[in-house]
Amino acid sequence: MRELQCEVGGDLWTATDIGIGPPVVLIHAFPLDSRMWRFVQVDLEPSRRVISVDLPGFGKSRSGSDASPTIEHWAGSLLQALEHWQVPAPFTVCGLSMGGYVALECWRQAPQKIDKLILCDTRAEADTDAQREARAKFAQEVLREGSKVAVTNMLPKLLGATSMADEPELIEELQAWIERVEPKSIAGALQAMARRRDFKDQLTKIECPVACIVGAEDQVTPPVQMQALAAAIPNGSCRVIAEAGHLPPLEQPTAFCGMLRRALQI
Ligand code: MLT
């Protein structure tokens, strides 16, 4: 596994790069990092070049500015980083939740570079006013009391009921990952998500195939919402993974990788 690094607009971008073949770019959820794709990397590696990025402020990537990021800025910088790393277009972009917001924004900025989108446990709608208020409150609490607040807030949302009951090691691992994220990165991502663009009216314009994948027990972006998202896209499809919540690549890796391979026609 190679580690990629470059500076874009003052931010340090890092990614892992494994395998040979048509490129697939993986974008993680909030408030996690590229480690959430560990099973996917190994599974796809024999037939795909898999680039798993850390968004600035997460994993090994660093944000170079105190200003809050935006999803647009992240997507634009990611496209520049991929160019810097000589990742040839077209590539597939696969994002989960917050990563899905960035994936949609990559498509908006450079549709010609993307041959396929894989949208996992995410949504096209912008936040409502109530959701924005809740994010602002959450961000203030994290800045005041530390990243532990994010563990309490996010863990029950990230994992489905099955994993909460059966996966104590995964619970501990996610807890450790989230606790290590700097509060200002968590607060910045919350602001970025709160200010993101609404893609509802753009969906009919997406020409490339879009495979949606969602956990049956996902409460953040439930299957019914993902099915509606897929139905609004001309070449969209949706598959539901049993006994998974918001993080199927970690909760049900075998089923998730199978669906991903199917979407990639491997
Ligand atoms: C995520 O998992 O990335 C977040 O739950 C997304 C969100 O809060 O909108």
PDB file of C-alpha atoms and ligand atoms in Angstrom:
ATOM      1  CA  MET A   1       0.000   0.000   0.000  1.00  0.00           C
ATOM      2  CA  ARG A   2       1.442   3.365  -1.033  1.00  0.00           C
ATOM      3  CA  GLU A   3       0.789   6.593   0.833  1.00  0.00           C
ATOM      4  CA  LEU A   4      -0.002   9.644  -1.276  1.00  0.00           C
ATOM      5  CA  GLN A   5       0.417  13.200  -0.041  1.00  0.00           C
ATOM      6  CA  CYS A   6       0.153  16.652  -1.520  1.00  0.00           C
ATOM      7  CA  GLU A   7      -0.681  20.190  -0.531  1.00  0.00           C
ATOM      8  CA  VAL A   8      -3.686  21.868  -2.109  1.00  0.00           C
ATOM      9  CA  GLY A   9      -4.667  25.405  -1.142  1.00  0.00           C
ATOM     10  CA  GLY A  10      -2.755  25.180   2.142  1.00  0.00           C
ATOM     11  CA  ASP A  11      -4.350  21.850   3.170  1.00  0.00           C
ATOM     12  CA  LEU A  12      -2.330  18.643   3.385  1.00  0.00           C
ATOM     13  CA  TRP A  13      -4.150  15.843   1.548  1.00  0.00           C
ATOM     14  CA  THR A  14      -3.232  12.226   2.178  1.00  0.00           C
ATOM     15  CA  ALA A  15      -4.572   9.004   0.740  1.00  0.00           C
ATOM     16  CA  THR A  16      -3.672   5.362   0.519  1.00  0.00           C
ATOM     17  CA  ASP A  17      -3.235   3.850  -2.922  1.00  0.00           C
ATOM     18  CA  ILE A  18      -3.411   0.110  -3.509  1.00  0.00           C
ATOM     19  CA  GLY A  19      -3.973  -2.189  -6.474  1.00  0.00           C
ATOM     20  CA  ILE A  20      -3.801  -1.836 -10.221  1.00  0.00           C
ATOM     21  CA  GLY A  21      -6.602  -1.186 -12.687  1.00  0.00           C
ATOM     22  CA  PRO A  22      -9.363   1.355 -13.263  1.00  0.00           C
ATOM     23  CA  PRO A  23      -9.295   3.816 -10.327  1.00  0.00           C
ATOM     24  CA  VAL A  24     -11.903   3.916  -7.575  1.00  0.00           C
ATOM     25  CA  VAL A  25     -11.776   6.846  -5.147  1.00  0.00           C
ATOM     26  CA  LEU A  26     -13.237   6.209  -1.676  1.00  0.00           C
ATOM     27  CA  ILE A  27     -14.432   9.105   0.534  1.00  0.00           C
ATOM     28  CA  HIS A  28     -15.161   8.460   4.197  1.00  0.00           C
ATOM     29  CA  ALA A  29     -18.037   9.409   6.515  1.00  0.00           C
ATOM     30  CA  PHE A  30     -18.102  11.932   9.372  1.00  0.00           C
ATOM     31  CA  PRO A  31     -16.218  11.952  11.748  1.00  0.00           C
ATOM     32  CA  LEU A  32     -14.114   9.016  10.521  1.00  0.00           C
ATOM     33  CA  ASP A  33     -11.257   8.555   8.053  1.00  0.00           C
ATOM     34  CA  SER A  34     -10.008   6.274   5.307  1.00  0.00           C
ATOM     35  CA  ARG A  35      -9.573   3.349   7.700  1.00  0.00           C
ATOM     36  CA  MET A  36     -13.301   2.707   7.401  1.00  0.00           C
ATOM     37  CA  TRP A  37     -12.590   1.238   3.926  1.00  0.00           C
ATOM     38  CA  ARG A  38     -10.031  -1.352   5.072  1.00  0.00           C
ATOM     39  CA  PHE A  39     -12.052  -4.403   3.948  1.00  0.00           C
ATOM     40  CA  VAL A  40     -13.006  -2.758   0.668  1.00  0.00           C
ATOM     41  CA  GLN A  41      -9.365  -1.924  -0.149  1.00  0.00           C
ATOM     42  CA  VAL A  42      -8.301  -5.550   0.214  1.00  0.00           C
ATOM     43  CA  ASP A  43     -11.321  -6.857  -1.663  1.00  0.00           C
ATOM     44  CA  LEU A  44     -11.006  -4.579  -4.699  1.00  0.00           C
ATOM     45  CA  GLU A  45      -7.231  -4.472  -4.904  1.00  0.00           C
ATOM     46  CA  PRO A  46      -6.778  -7.387  -7.365  1.00  0.00           C
ATOM     47  CA  SER A  47      -8.821  -5.629 -10.044  1.00  0.00           C
ATOM     48  CA  ARG A  48      -8.969  -1.943  -9.175  1.00  0.00           C
ATOM     49  CA  ARG A  49      -6.621   0.863  -8.157  1.00  0.00           C
ATOM     50  CA  VAL A  50      -8.198   1.931  -4.857  1.00  0.00           C
ATOM     51  CA  ILE A  51      -7.469   5.434  -3.569  1.00  0.00           C
ATOM     52  CA  SER A  52      -8.876   6.073  -0.098  1.00  0.00           C
ATOM     53  CA  VAL A  53      -8.615   9.728   0.877  1.00  0.00           C
ATOM     54  CA  ASP A  54      -8.622  11.443   4.250  1.00  0.00           C
ATOM     55  CA  LEU A  55     -10.513  14.736   4.113  1.00  0.00           C
ATOM     56  CA  PRO A  56      -8.508  17.636   5.661  1.00  0.00           C
ATOM     57  CA  GLY A  57      -8.683  17.459   9.458  1.00  0.00           C
ATOM     58  CA  PHE A  58      -9.337  13.682   9.440  1.00  0.00           C
ATOM     59  CA  GLY A  59      -6.940  10.724   9.443  1.00  0.00           C
ATOM     60  CA  LYS A  60      -3.532  11.885   8.251  1.00  0.00           C
ATOM     61  CA  SER A  61      -4.782  14.924   6.313  1.00  0.00           C
ATOM     62  CA  ARG A  62      -4.416  18.364   7.840  1.00  0.00           C
ATOM     63  CA  SER A  63      -6.420  21.500   7.409  1.00  0.00           C
ATOM     64  CA  GLY A  64      -4.130  24.473   6.830  1.00  0.00           C
ATOM     65  CA  SER A  65      -6.620  27.137   7.694  1.00  0.00           C
ATOM     66  CA  ASP A  66      -8.870  28.092  10.587  1.00  0.00           C
ATOM     67  CA  ALA A  67     -11.656  29.043   8.199  1.00  0.00           C
ATOM     68  CA  SER A  68     -14.462  26.489   8.003  1.00  0.00           C
ATOM     69  CA  PRO A  69     -14.231  24.190   5.006  1.00  0.00           C
ATOM     70  CA  THR A  70     -17.036  23.737   2.522  1.00  0.00           C
ATOM     71  CA  ILE A  71     -18.058  20.596   0.675  1.00  0.00           C
ATOM     72  CA  GLU A  72     -17.436  22.473  -2.616  1.00  0.00           C
ATOM     73  CA  HIS A  73     -13.918  23.387  -1.543  1.00  0.00           C
ATOM     74  CA  TRP A  74     -13.137  19.834  -0.441  1.00  0.00           C
ATOM     75  CA  ALA A  75     -14.405  18.396  -3.734  1.00  0.00           C
ATOM     76  CA  GLY A  76     -12.429  20.917  -5.812  1.00  0.00           C
ATOM     77  CA  SER A  77      -9.262  20.266  -3.815  1.00  0.00           C
ATOM     78  CA  LEU A  78      -9.755  16.510  -4.026  1.00  0.00           C
ATOM     79  CA  LEU A  79     -10.022  16.738  -7.827  1.00  0.00           C
ATOM     80  CA  GLN A  80      -6.769  18.722  -7.814  1.00  0.00           C
ATOM     81  CA  ALA A  81      -5.083  16.204  -5.522  1.00  0.00           C
ATOM     82  CA  LEU A  82      -6.119  13.344  -7.833  1.00  0.00           C
ATOM     83  CA  GLU A  83      -4.581  15.227 -10.742  1.00  0.00           C
ATOM     84  CA  HIS A  84      -1.422  15.772  -8.733  1.00  0.00           C
ATOM     85  CA  TRP A  85      -1.264  12.043  -7.973  1.00  0.00           C
ATOM     86  CA  GLN A  86      -1.767  11.329 -11.680  1.00  0.00           C
ATOM     87  CA  VAL A  87      -4.909   9.319 -11.155  1.00  0.00           C
ATOM     88  CA  PRO A  88      -6.203   8.984 -14.699  1.00  0.00           C
ATOM     89  CA  ALA A  89      -9.791   9.939 -15.492  1.00  0.00           C
ATOM     90  CA  PRO A  90     -12.356   8.607 -15.788  1.00  0.00           C
ATOM     91  CA  PHE A  91     -12.550   7.191 -12.283  1.00  0.00           C
ATOM     92  CA  THR A  92     -15.317   5.904 -10.049  1.00  0.00           C
ATOM     93  CA  VAL A  93     -16.121   7.919  -6.937  1.00  0.00           C
ATOM     94  CA  CYS A  94     -17.611   6.124  -3.941  1.00  0.00           C
ATOM     95  CA  GLY A  95     -18.622   8.168  -0.900  1.00  0.00           C
ATOM     96  CA  LEU A  96     -20.417   7.270   2.282  1.00  0.00           C
ATOM     97  CA  SER A  97     -22.662   9.825   3.991  1.00  0.00           C
ATOM     98  CA  MET A  98     -20.517  13.000   4.255  1.00  0.00           C
ATOM     99  CA  GLY A  99     -18.287  11.307   1.669  1.00  0.00           C
ATOM    100  CA  GLY A 100     -21.377  11.009  -0.527  1.00  0.00           C
ATOM    101  CA  TYR A 101     -21.917  14.791  -0.277  1.00  0.00           C
ATOM    102  CA  VAL A 102     -18.343  15.255  -1.510  1.00  0.00           C
ATOM    103  CA  ALA A 103     -18.842  12.627  -4.253  1.00  0.00           C
ATOM    104  CA  LEU A 104     -21.929  14.449  -5.594  1.00  0.00           C
ATOM    105  CA  GLU A 105     -20.013  17.720  -5.546  1.00  0.00           C
ATOM    106  CA  CYS A 106     -17.099  16.092  -7.461  1.00  0.00           C
ATOM    107  CA  TRP A 107     -19.643  15.026 -10.096  1.00  0.00           C
ATOM    108  CA  ARG A 108     -21.057  18.597 -10.283  1.00  0.00           C
ATOM    109  CA  GLN A 109     -17.589  20.078 -10.730  1.00  0.00           C
ATOM    110  CA  ALA A 110     -16.175  17.488 -13.143  1.00  0.00           C
ATOM    111  CA  PRO A 111     -18.858  15.131 -14.557  1.00  0.00           C
ATOM    112  CA  GLN A 112     -16.605  14.233 -17.484  1.00  0.00           C
ATOM    113  CA  LYS A 113     -14.036  12.737 -15.097  1.00  0.00           C
ATOM    114  CA  ILE A 114     -16.437  10.351 -13.387  1.00  0.00           C
ATOM    115  CA  ASP A 115     -17.566   7.094 -14.979  1.00  0.00           C
ATOM    116  CA  LYS A 116     -19.656   5.863 -12.060  1.00  0.00           C
ATOM    117  CA  LEU A 117     -20.869   7.067  -8.679  1.00  0.00           C
ATOM    118  CA  ILE A 118     -21.393   4.794  -5.705  1.00  0.00           C
ATOM    119  CA  LEU A 119     -23.448   6.593  -3.086  1.00  0.00           C
ATOM    120  CA  CYS A 120     -23.624   4.838   0.272  1.00  0.00           C
ATOM    121  CA  ASP A 121     -25.869   5.836   3.178  1.00  0.00           C
ATOM    122  CA  THR A 122     -26.114   9.426   2.022  1.00  0.00           C
ATOM    123  CA  ARG A 123     -28.658  11.923   0.714  1.00  0.00           C
ATOM    124  CA  ALA A 124     -29.122  14.583  -1.941  1.00  0.00           C
ATOM    125  CA  GLU A 125     -31.140  17.077   0.110  1.00  0.00           C
ATOM    126  CA  ALA A 126     -29.513  20.006   1.886  1.00  0.00           C
ATOM    127  CA  ASP A 127     -30.073  20.384   5.628  1.00  0.00           C
ATOM    128  CA  THR A 128     -33.307  21.828   6.971  1.00  0.00           C
ATOM    129  CA  ASP A 129     -33.116  24.840   9.295  1.00  0.00           C
ATOM    130  CA  ALA A 130     -33.666  22.527  12.272  1.00  0.00           C
ATOM    131  CA  GLN A 131     -30.791  20.269  11.160  1.00  0.00           C
ATOM    132  CA  ARG A 132     -28.526  23.310  10.754  1.00  0.00           C
ATOM    133  CA  GLU A 133     -29.386  24.488  14.243  1.00  0.00           C
ATOM    134  CA  ALA A 134     -28.709  21.036  15.684  1.00  0.00           C
ATOM    135  CA  ARG A 135     -25.310  20.930  13.922  1.00  0.00           C
ATOM    136  CA  ALA A 136     -24.390  24.394  15.251  1.00  0.00           C
ATOM    137  CA  LYS A 137     -25.252  23.289  18.795  1.00  0.00           C
ATOM    138  CA  PHE A 138     -23.316  20.045  18.345  1.00  0.00           C
ATOM    139  CA  ALA A 139     -20.271  21.980  17.046  1.00  0.00           C
ATOM    140  CA  GLN A 140     -20.340  24.355  20.010  1.00  0.00           C
ATOM    141  CA  GLU A 141     -20.527  21.448  22.444  1.00  0.00           C
ATOM    142  CA  VAL A 142     -17.576  19.708  20.777  1.00  0.00           C
ATOM    143  CA  LEU A 143     -15.491  22.895  20.869  1.00  0.00           C
ATOM    144  CA  ARG A 144     -16.378  23.443  24.520  1.00  0.00           C
ATOM    145  CA  GLU A 145     -16.189  19.888  25.874  1.00  0.00           C
ATOM    146  CA  GLY A 146     -14.000  17.979  23.414  1.00  0.00           C
ATOM    147  CA  SER A 147     -14.371  15.218  20.851  1.00  0.00           C
ATOM    148  CA  LYS A 148     -15.912  12.811  23.382  1.00  0.00           C
ATOM    149  CA  VAL A 149     -19.174  14.643  22.753  1.00  0.00           C
ATOM    150  CA  ALA A 150     -19.013  13.386  19.179  1.00  0.00           C
ATOM    151  CA  VAL A 151     -18.660   9.819  20.400  1.00  0.00           C
ATOM    152  CA  THR A 152     -21.840  10.113  22.457  1.00  0.00           C
ATOM    153  CA  ASN A 153     -23.665  11.903  19.678  1.00  0.00           C
ATOM    154  CA  MET A 154     -22.540   9.830  16.704  1.00  0.00           C
ATOM    155  CA  LEU A 155     -21.923   6.223  17.801  1.00  0.00           C
ATOM    156  CA  PRO A 156     -25.567   5.242  18.237  1.00  0.00           C
ATOM    157  CA  LYS A 157     -26.295   6.803  14.838  1.00  0.00           C
ATOM    158  CA  LEU A 158     -23.397   5.193  13.020  1.00  0.00           C
ATOM    159  CA  LEU A 159     -24.011   1.597  13.986  1.00  0.00           C
ATOM    160  CA  GLY A 160     -27.214  -0.355  13.490  1.00  0.00           C
ATOM    161  CA  ALA A 161     -29.007  -2.206  16.290  1.00  0.00           C
ATOM    162  CA  THR A 162     -27.360  -5.492  15.252  1.00  0.00           C
ATOM    163  CA  SER A 163     -23.816  -4.100  15.491  1.00  0.00           C
ATOM    164  CA  MET A 164     -24.590  -2.247  18.729  1.00  0.00           C
ATOM    165  CA  ALA A 165     -25.588  -5.616  20.230  1.00  0.00           C
ATOM    166  CA  ASP A 166     -23.003  -7.881  18.587  1.00  0.00           C
ATOM    167  CA  GLU A 167     -19.877  -5.854  17.770  1.00  0.00           C
ATOM    168  CA  PRO A 168     -18.274  -4.544  21.001  1.00  0.00           C
ATOM    169  CA  GLU A 169     -14.842  -4.358  19.346  1.00  0.00           C
ATOM    170  CA  LEU A 170     -16.136  -2.235  16.500  1.00  0.00           C
ATOM    171  CA  ILE A 171     -17.833   0.071  19.000  1.00  0.00           C
ATOM    172  CA  GLU A 172     -14.549   0.500  20.891  1.00  0.00           C
ATOM    173  CA  GLU A 173     -12.585   1.051  17.718  1.00  0.00           C
ATOM    174  CA  LEU A 174     -14.901   3.752  16.398  1.00  0.00           C
ATOM    175  CA  GLN A 175     -14.889   5.409  19.798  1.00  0.00           C
ATOM    176  CA  ALA A 176     -11.073   5.568  19.742  1.00  0.00           C
ATOM    177  CA  TRP A 177     -11.028   6.947  16.182  1.00  0.00           C
ATOM    178  CA  ILE A 178     -13.550   9.700  16.939  1.00  0.00           C
ATOM    179  CA  GLU A 179     -11.889  10.712  20.224  1.00  0.00           C
ATOM    180  CA  ARG A 180      -8.641  11.396  18.371  1.00  0.00           C
ATOM    181  CA  VAL A 181     -10.158  13.824  15.878  1.00  0.00           C
ATOM    182  CA  GLU A 182      -9.483  17.436  16.809  1.00  0.00           C
ATOM    183  CA  PRO A 183     -12.605  19.279  17.987  1.00  0.00           C
ATOM    184  CA  LYS A 184     -12.046  22.033  15.428  1.00  0.00           C
ATOM    185  CA  SER A 185     -12.067  19.467  12.595  1.00  0.00           C
ATOM    186  CA  ILE A 186     -15.360  18.042  13.837  1.00  0.00           C
ATOM    187  CA  ALA A 187     -16.859  21.522  14.181  1.00  0.00           C
ATOM    188  CA  GLY A 188     -15.575  22.505  10.718  1.00  0.00           C
ATOM    189  CA  ALA A 189     -17.083  19.420   9.060  1.00  0.00           C
ATOM    190  CA  LEU A 190     -20.404  20.059  10.800  1.00  0.00           C
ATOM    191  CA  GLN A 191     -20.443  23.572   9.375  1.00  0.00           C
ATOM    192  CA  ALA A 192     -19.455  22.322   5.933  1.00  0.00           C
ATOM    193  CA  MET A 193     -22.307  19.804   5.951  1.00  0.00           C
ATOM    194  CA  ALA A 194     -24.776  22.412   7.217  1.00  0.00           C
ATOM    195  CA  ARG A 195     -23.917  24.718   4.324  1.00  0.00           C
ATOM    196  CA  ARG A 196     -23.894  22.102   1.594  1.00  0.00           C
ATOM    197  CA  ARG A 197     -25.763  22.514  -1.691  1.00  0.00           C
ATOM    198  CA  ASP A 198     -29.101  20.820  -2.359  1.00  0.00           C
ATOM    199  CA  PHE A 199     -28.752  18.247  -5.152  1.00  0.00           C
ATOM    200  CA  LYS A 200     -32.420  17.228  -5.443  1.00  0.00           C
ATOM    201  CA  ASP A 201     -32.930  19.147  -8.688  1.00  0.00           C
ATOM    202  CA  GLN A 202     -29.629  17.980 -10.154  1.00  0.00           C
ATOM    203  CA  LEU A 203     -30.308  14.247  -9.941  1.00  0.00           C
ATOM    204  CA  THR A 204     -32.019  13.905 -13.324  1.00  0.00           C
ATOM    205  CA  LYS A 205     -28.903  15.411 -14.929  1.00  0.00           C
ATOM    206  CA  ILE A 206     -26.560  12.669 -13.712  1.00  0.00           C
ATOM    207  CA  GLU A 207     -25.740  10.651 -16.812  1.00  0.00           C
ATOM    208  CA  CYS A 208     -23.319   8.088 -15.387  1.00  0.00           C
ATOM    209  CA  PRO A 209     -24.547   4.958 -13.586  1.00  0.00           C
ATOM    210  CA  VAL A 210     -25.173   5.528  -9.877  1.00  0.00           C
ATOM    211  CA  ALA A 211     -25.300   2.602  -7.467  1.00  0.00           C
ATOM    212  CA  CYS A 212     -26.802   3.399  -4.071  1.00  0.00           C
ATOM    213  CA  ILE A 213     -26.063   1.087  -1.158  1.00  0.00           C
ATOM    214  CA  VAL A 214     -27.611   1.431   2.291  1.00  0.00           C
ATOM    215  CA  GLY A 215     -27.816  -0.495   5.552  1.00  0.00           C
ATOM    216  CA  ALA A 216     -31.300  -1.808   6.409  1.00  0.00           C
ATOM    217  CA  GLU A 217     -30.901  -0.457   9.963  1.00  0.00           C
ATOM    218  CA  ASP A 218     -29.565   2.970   8.945  1.00  0.00           C
ATOM    219  CA  GLN A 219     -31.441   5.656  10.874  1.00  0.00           C
ATOM    220  CA  VAL A 220     -29.504   8.631   9.506  1.00  0.00           C
ATOM    221  CA  THR A 221     -30.238   7.955   5.832  1.00  0.00           C
ATOM    222  CA  PRO A 222     -32.808   5.138   5.898  1.00  0.00           C
ATOM    223  CA  PRO A 223     -33.371   2.768   2.950  1.00  0.00           C
ATOM    224  CA  VAL A 224     -36.570   4.524   1.913  1.00  0.00           C
ATOM    225  CA  GLN A 225     -34.635   7.778   1.444  1.00  0.00           C
ATOM    226  CA  MET A 226     -31.854   6.075  -0.523  1.00  0.00           C
ATOM    227  CA  GLN A 227     -34.388   4.235  -2.682  1.00  0.00           C
ATOM    228  CA  ALA A 228     -36.017   7.580  -3.526  1.00  0.00           C
ATOM    229  CA  LEU A 229     -32.588   9.019  -4.323  1.00  0.00           C
ATOM    230  CA  ALA A 230     -31.811   6.148  -6.716  1.00  0.00           C
ATOM    231  CA  ALA A 231     -35.262   6.395  -8.324  1.00  0.00           C
ATOM    232  CA  ALA A 232     -34.674  10.076  -9.134  1.00  0.00           C
ATOM    233  CA  ILE A 233     -31.469   9.303 -11.065  1.00  0.00           C
ATOM    234  CA  PRO A 234     -31.925   8.099 -14.668  1.00  0.00           C
ATOM    235  CA  ASN A 235     -29.364   5.316 -14.323  1.00  0.00           C
ATOM    236  CA  GLY A 236     -29.727   4.758 -10.574  1.00  0.00           C
ATOM    237  CA  SER A 237     -30.121   1.556  -8.578  1.00  0.00           C
ATOM    238  CA  CYS A 238     -30.364   0.813  -4.873  1.00  0.00           C
ATOM    239  CA  ARG A 239     -29.432  -2.206  -2.783  1.00  0.00           C
ATOM    240  CA  VAL A 240     -30.087  -2.718   0.905  1.00  0.00           C
ATOM    241  CA  ILE A 241     -27.735  -4.584   3.244  1.00  0.00           C
ATOM    242  CA  ALA A 242     -29.322  -6.591   6.043  1.00  0.00           C
ATOM    243  CA  GLU A 243     -28.089  -6.195   9.630  1.00  0.00           C
ATOM    244  CA  ALA A 244     -26.121  -3.016   8.906  1.00  0.00           C
ATOM    245  CA  GLY A 245     -26.701   0.555  10.030  1.00  0.00           C
ATOM    246  CA  HIS A 246     -24.990   3.674   8.660  1.00  0.00           C
ATOM    247  CA  LEU A 247     -21.600   1.952   8.121  1.00  0.00           C
ATOM    248  CA  PRO A 248     -22.103  -1.213   6.044  1.00  0.00           C
ATOM    249  CA  PRO A 249     -18.413  -1.357   4.897  1.00  0.00           C
ATOM    250  CA  LEU A 250     -17.461  -2.023   8.535  1.00  0.00           C
ATOM    251  CA  GLU A 251     -20.625  -3.702   9.820  1.00  0.00           C
ATOM    252  CA  GLN A 252     -21.225  -6.169   6.966  1.00  0.00           C
ATOM    253  CA  PRO A 253     -18.029  -6.032   4.908  1.00  0.00           C
ATOM    254  CA  THR A 254     -18.605  -9.242   2.933  1.00  0.00           C
ATOM    255  CA  ALA A 255     -22.081  -8.235   1.784  1.00  0.00           C
ATOM    256  CA  PHE A 256     -20.946  -4.655   1.129  1.00  0.00           C
ATOM    257  CA  CYS A 257     -17.930  -5.716  -0.945  1.00  0.00           C
ATOM    258  CA  GLY A 258     -20.128  -8.115  -2.923  1.00  0.00           C
ATOM    259  CA  MET A 259     -22.506  -5.287  -3.807  1.00  0.00           C
ATOM    260  CA  LEU A 260     -19.646  -2.986  -4.657  1.00  0.00           C
ATOM    261  CA  ARG A 261     -18.109  -5.562  -6.972  1.00  0.00           C
ATOM    262  CA  ARG A 262     -21.463  -6.009  -8.636  1.00  0.00           C
ATOM    263  CA  ALA A 263     -21.811  -2.253  -9.109  1.00  0.00           C
ATOM    264  CA  LEU A 264     -18.299  -2.128 -10.566  1.00  0.00           C
ATOM    265  CA  GLN A 265     -19.047  -5.164 -12.736  1.00  0.00           C
ATOM    266  CA  ILE A 266     -16.062  -7.102 -11.420  1.00  0.00           C
TER     267      ILE A 266
HETATM  268  C1  MLT B   1     -21.920  10.996   8.187  1.00  0.00           C
HETATM  269  O1  MLT B   1     -21.993   9.831   8.567  1.00  0.00           O
HETATM  270  O2  MLT B   1     -21.043  11.348   7.381  1.00  0.00           O
HETATM  271  C2  MLT B   1     -22.878  11.994   8.770  1.00  0.00           C
HETATM  272  O3  MLT B   1     -23.798  11.336   9.571  1.00  0.00           O
HETATM  273  C3  MLT B   1     -23.564  12.779   7.727  1.00  0.00           C
HETATM  274  C4  MLT B   1     -24.474  13.836   8.261  1.00  0.00           C
HETATM  275  O4  MLT B   1     -24.446  14.109   9.468  1.00  0.00           O
HETATM  276  O5  MLT B   1     -25.219  14.432   7.478  1.00  0.00           O
END
